[in-house]
């Protein structure tokens, strides 16, 4: 599915999120709190839009994704980044390879959430950090009700104007609705072995950043 979305993927994100996605990406970099020179895995990196801010902060970021179409688009867009083809369920990296890992708007698309969380734990060094940026559940009831109206009506409409594959955006809406809320995702992270799990809501909980640490 992502192979076919790749050429218009970033434009649709900007339009559907009203440009907020750029602020969310900045918040991910801040939550990782990486230092220049740190080796960062950006899993499900797609076209590299979630990876580039780490490179700009002086980190050595490794964008990794299983969609060859998204990787090809990323290589065109960010020729200085080293894109790697890899599956979240069997990462092509040795144990304890990365100072930190991050996954933005990707975990929801992986077939087995807990297996991906365990793989991420395996490849991050002891003491290292995981930051997940994902759609979540607005916490304030009126905002939640506005959002649940906006989501199924407006997102497919925008996609029908600008995407070659509008059906994929019906999947997107369904997957957001079915996705665990903030507390449920925190439990999944803890079950996979992540410690000190905490989260921060963005845009009132439309998006949540979850952070965990691998024990020493
Ligand atoms: C919505 S895009 C997110 C891209 C990017 N992180 C961003 O924030 O713009 C989701 C990505 O997850 C990738 N993906 C889905 N399942 C995957 C898996 N098992 N392993 C690696 N990547 C996967 C897709 O190929 C797609 O590029």
Short mmCIF file of C-alpha atoms in Angstrom, two decimals, residues 41-202:
data_model
loop_
_atom_site.label_atom_id
_atom_site.label_comp_id
_atom_site.label_asym_id
_atom_site.label_seq_id
_atom_site.Cartn_x
_atom_site.Cartn_y
_atom_site.Cartn_z
CA UNK A 41 17.17 4.15 14.43
CA UNK A 42 14.16 5.75 12.74
CA UNK A 43 11.95 2.74 12.14
CA UNK A 44 9.12 2.86 9.58
CA UNK A 45 10.85 5.99 8.33
CA UNK A 46 8.97 6.04 5.05
CA UNK A 47 10.29 8.84 2.84
CA UNK A 48 12.64 10.02 5.61
CA UNK A 49 10.58 13.02 6.71
CA UNK A 50 10.74 11.76 10.30
CA UNK A 51 14.51 11.09 9.99
CA UNK A 52 15.73 14.37 8.54
CA UNK A 53 15.25 16.42 11.76
CA UNK A 54 17.64 14.03 13.53
CA UNK A 55 20.27 14.51 10.82
CA UNK A 56 19.75 18.27 11.14
CA UNK A 57 20.42 17.92 14.90
CA UNK A 58 23.79 16.27 14.15
CA UNK A 59 22.75 12.66 14.84
CA UNK A 60 23.64 9.65 12.72
CA UNK A 61 20.14 8.53 11.81
CA UNK A 62 19.34 5.26 10.04
CA UNK A 63 15.95 5.47 8.30
CA UNK A 64 14.60 1.93 8.00
CA UNK A 65 11.41 0.83 6.26
CA UNK A 66 9.96 -2.21 4.52
CA UNK A 67 8.33 -0.33 1.61
CA UNK A 68 10.73 -0.14 -1.32
CA UNK A 69 8.55 2.59 -2.88
CA UNK A 70 8.81 4.81 0.22
CA UNK A 71 12.57 4.16 0.41
CA UNK A 72 13.04 5.07 -3.27
CA UNK A 73 11.13 8.33 -2.77
CA UNK A 74 13.18 9.03 0.38
CA UNK A 75 16.47 8.49 -1.41
CA UNK A 76 15.45 11.06 -4.01
CA UNK A 77 14.30 13.53 -1.39
CA UNK A 78 17.15 13.13 1.11
CA UNK A 79 20.17 11.81 -0.82
CA UNK A 80 22.47 12.33 2.17
CA UNK A 81 20.54 9.87 4.36
CA UNK A 82 21.39 6.16 4.28
CA UNK A 83 18.07 4.34 3.90
CA UNK A 84 17.87 0.67 4.88
CA UNK A 85 15.23 -1.87 3.86
CA UNK A 86 14.08 -3.77 6.94
CA UNK A 87 11.08 -5.31 8.65
CA UNK A 88 10.13 -4.09 12.14
CA UNK A 89 9.41 -7.71 13.10
CA UNK A 90 12.94 -8.93 12.30
CA UNK A 91 15.25 -5.93 12.30
CA UNK A 92 18.48 -6.33 10.32
CA UNK A 93 20.59 -5.06 13.24
CA UNK A 94 22.62 -6.64 16.01
CA UNK A 95 21.60 -6.44 19.65
CA UNK A 96 22.31 -3.11 21.41
CA UNK A 97 23.24 -1.24 18.22
CA UNK A 98 21.54 2.14 18.72
CA UNK A 99 21.65 4.92 21.30
CA UNK A 100 17.94 5.50 20.70
CA UNK A 101 15.11 4.46 18.43
CA UNK A 102 12.04 6.24 17.23
CA UNK A 103 8.99 5.31 15.20
CA UNK A 104 6.60 7.97 13.91
CA UNK A 105 3.18 7.07 12.55
CA UNK A 106 4.51 3.59 11.85
CA UNK A 107 3.81 1.29 14.79
CA UNK A 108 0.07 1.32 13.99
CA UNK A 109 0.87 -0.12 10.57
CA UNK A 110 3.02 -3.00 11.82
CA UNK A 111 1.14 -6.29 12.03
CA UNK A 112 2.38 -7.33 15.50
CA UNK A 113 2.82 -4.35 17.81
CA UNK A 114 4.36 -6.23 20.74
CA UNK A 115 6.84 -8.08 18.54
CA UNK A 116 8.00 -4.76 17.04
CA UNK A 117 8.35 -3.28 20.55
CA UNK A 118 10.48 -6.28 21.58
CA UNK A 119 12.65 -5.96 18.46
CA UNK A 120 13.17 -2.26 19.23
CA UNK A 121 14.20 -3.17 22.79
CA UNK A 122 16.69 -5.71 21.43
CA UNK A 123 18.48 -3.25 19.12
CA UNK A 124 18.62 -0.29 21.53
CA UNK A 125 21.57 -0.16 23.94
CA UNK A 126 20.96 -0.62 27.67
CA UNK A 127 19.96 2.79 29.04
CA UNK A 128 18.79 3.88 25.57
CA UNK A 129 15.48 5.46 24.70
CA UNK A 130 12.49 4.67 22.50
CA UNK A 131 10.10 7.43 21.39
CA UNK A 132 6.87 6.50 19.64
CA UNK A 133 4.89 9.21 17.88
CA UNK A 134 1.45 7.95 16.96
CA UNK A 135 -2.14 9.03 16.57
CA UNK A 136 -3.99 8.57 19.83
CA UNK A 137 -7.19 9.49 21.64
CA UNK A 138 -8.10 13.14 22.42
CA UNK A 139 -8.63 13.43 26.16
CA UNK A 140 -11.20 16.27 26.30
CA UNK A 141 -14.64 14.89 25.31
CA UNK A 142 -15.80 17.82 23.07
CA UNK A 143 -12.46 17.82 21.24
CA UNK A 144 -12.66 14.04 20.86
CA UNK A 145 -16.13 14.29 19.37
CA UNK A 146 -15.04 17.05 16.92
CA UNK A 147 -12.03 14.97 15.92
CA UNK A 148 -13.99 11.74 15.43
CA UNK A 149 -16.30 13.71 13.11
CA UNK A 150 -13.40 15.35 11.21
CA UNK A 151 -11.39 12.18 10.77
CA UNK A 152 -13.72 9.92 8.74
CA UNK A 153 -15.19 12.78 6.65
CA UNK A 154 -12.35 15.19 5.94
CA UNK A 155 -9.28 12.93 5.61
CA UNK A 156 -10.74 10.69 2.84
CA UNK A 157 -12.06 13.83 1.11
CA UNK A 158 -8.61 15.45 1.04
CA UNK A 159 -7.11 12.14 -0.09
CA UNK A 160 -9.62 11.88 -2.94
CA UNK A 161 -8.31 15.24 -4.25
CA UNK A 162 -4.58 14.65 -3.92
CA UNK A 163 -3.85 10.94 -3.57
CA UNK A 164 -3.60 8.34 -6.34
CA UNK A 165 -4.94 5.79 -3.85
CA UNK A 166 -7.76 7.35 -1.80
CA UNK A 167 -8.91 3.93 -0.54
CA UNK A 168 -5.72 3.76 1.53
CA UNK A 169 -6.96 6.73 3.53
CA UNK A 170 -10.09 4.83 4.57
CA UNK A 171 -7.70 2.24 5.96
CA UNK A 172 -5.80 5.06 7.70
CA UNK A 173 -8.96 6.30 9.42
CA UNK A 174 -10.02 2.78 10.47
CA UNK A 175 -6.56 2.00 11.82
CA UNK A 176 -6.51 5.22 13.89
CA UNK A 177 -9.92 4.45 15.38
CA UNK A 178 -8.88 0.88 16.27
CA UNK A 179 -5.49 1.87 17.74
CA UNK A 180 -4.86 1.58 21.54
CA UNK A 181 -5.24 4.77 23.55
CA UNK A 182 -2.44 6.34 25.60
CA UNK A 183 -2.76 4.01 28.61
CA UNK A 184 -3.14 0.85 26.52
CA UNK A 185 -0.03 1.60 24.47
CA UNK A 186 1.92 2.30 27.67
CA UNK A 187 0.93 -1.17 28.91
CA UNK A 188 2.08 -2.79 25.66
CA UNK A 189 5.45 -1.04 25.97
CA UNK A 190 5.88 -2.21 29.55
CA UNK A 191 4.92 -5.76 28.60
CA UNK A 192 7.62 -5.72 25.92
CA UNK A 193 10.17 -4.75 28.59
CA UNK A 194 10.38 -0.96 28.27
CA UNK A 195 10.83 0.87 31.57
CA UNK A 196 10.03 4.37 32.85
CA UNK A 197 7.22 4.56 30.30
CA UNK A 198 5.58 7.98 30.08
CA UNK A 199 3.60 9.89 27.50
CA UNK A 200 2.84 13.43 26.42
CA UNK A 201 -0.21 14.47 24.41
CA UNK A 202 0.10 16.73 21.38
#
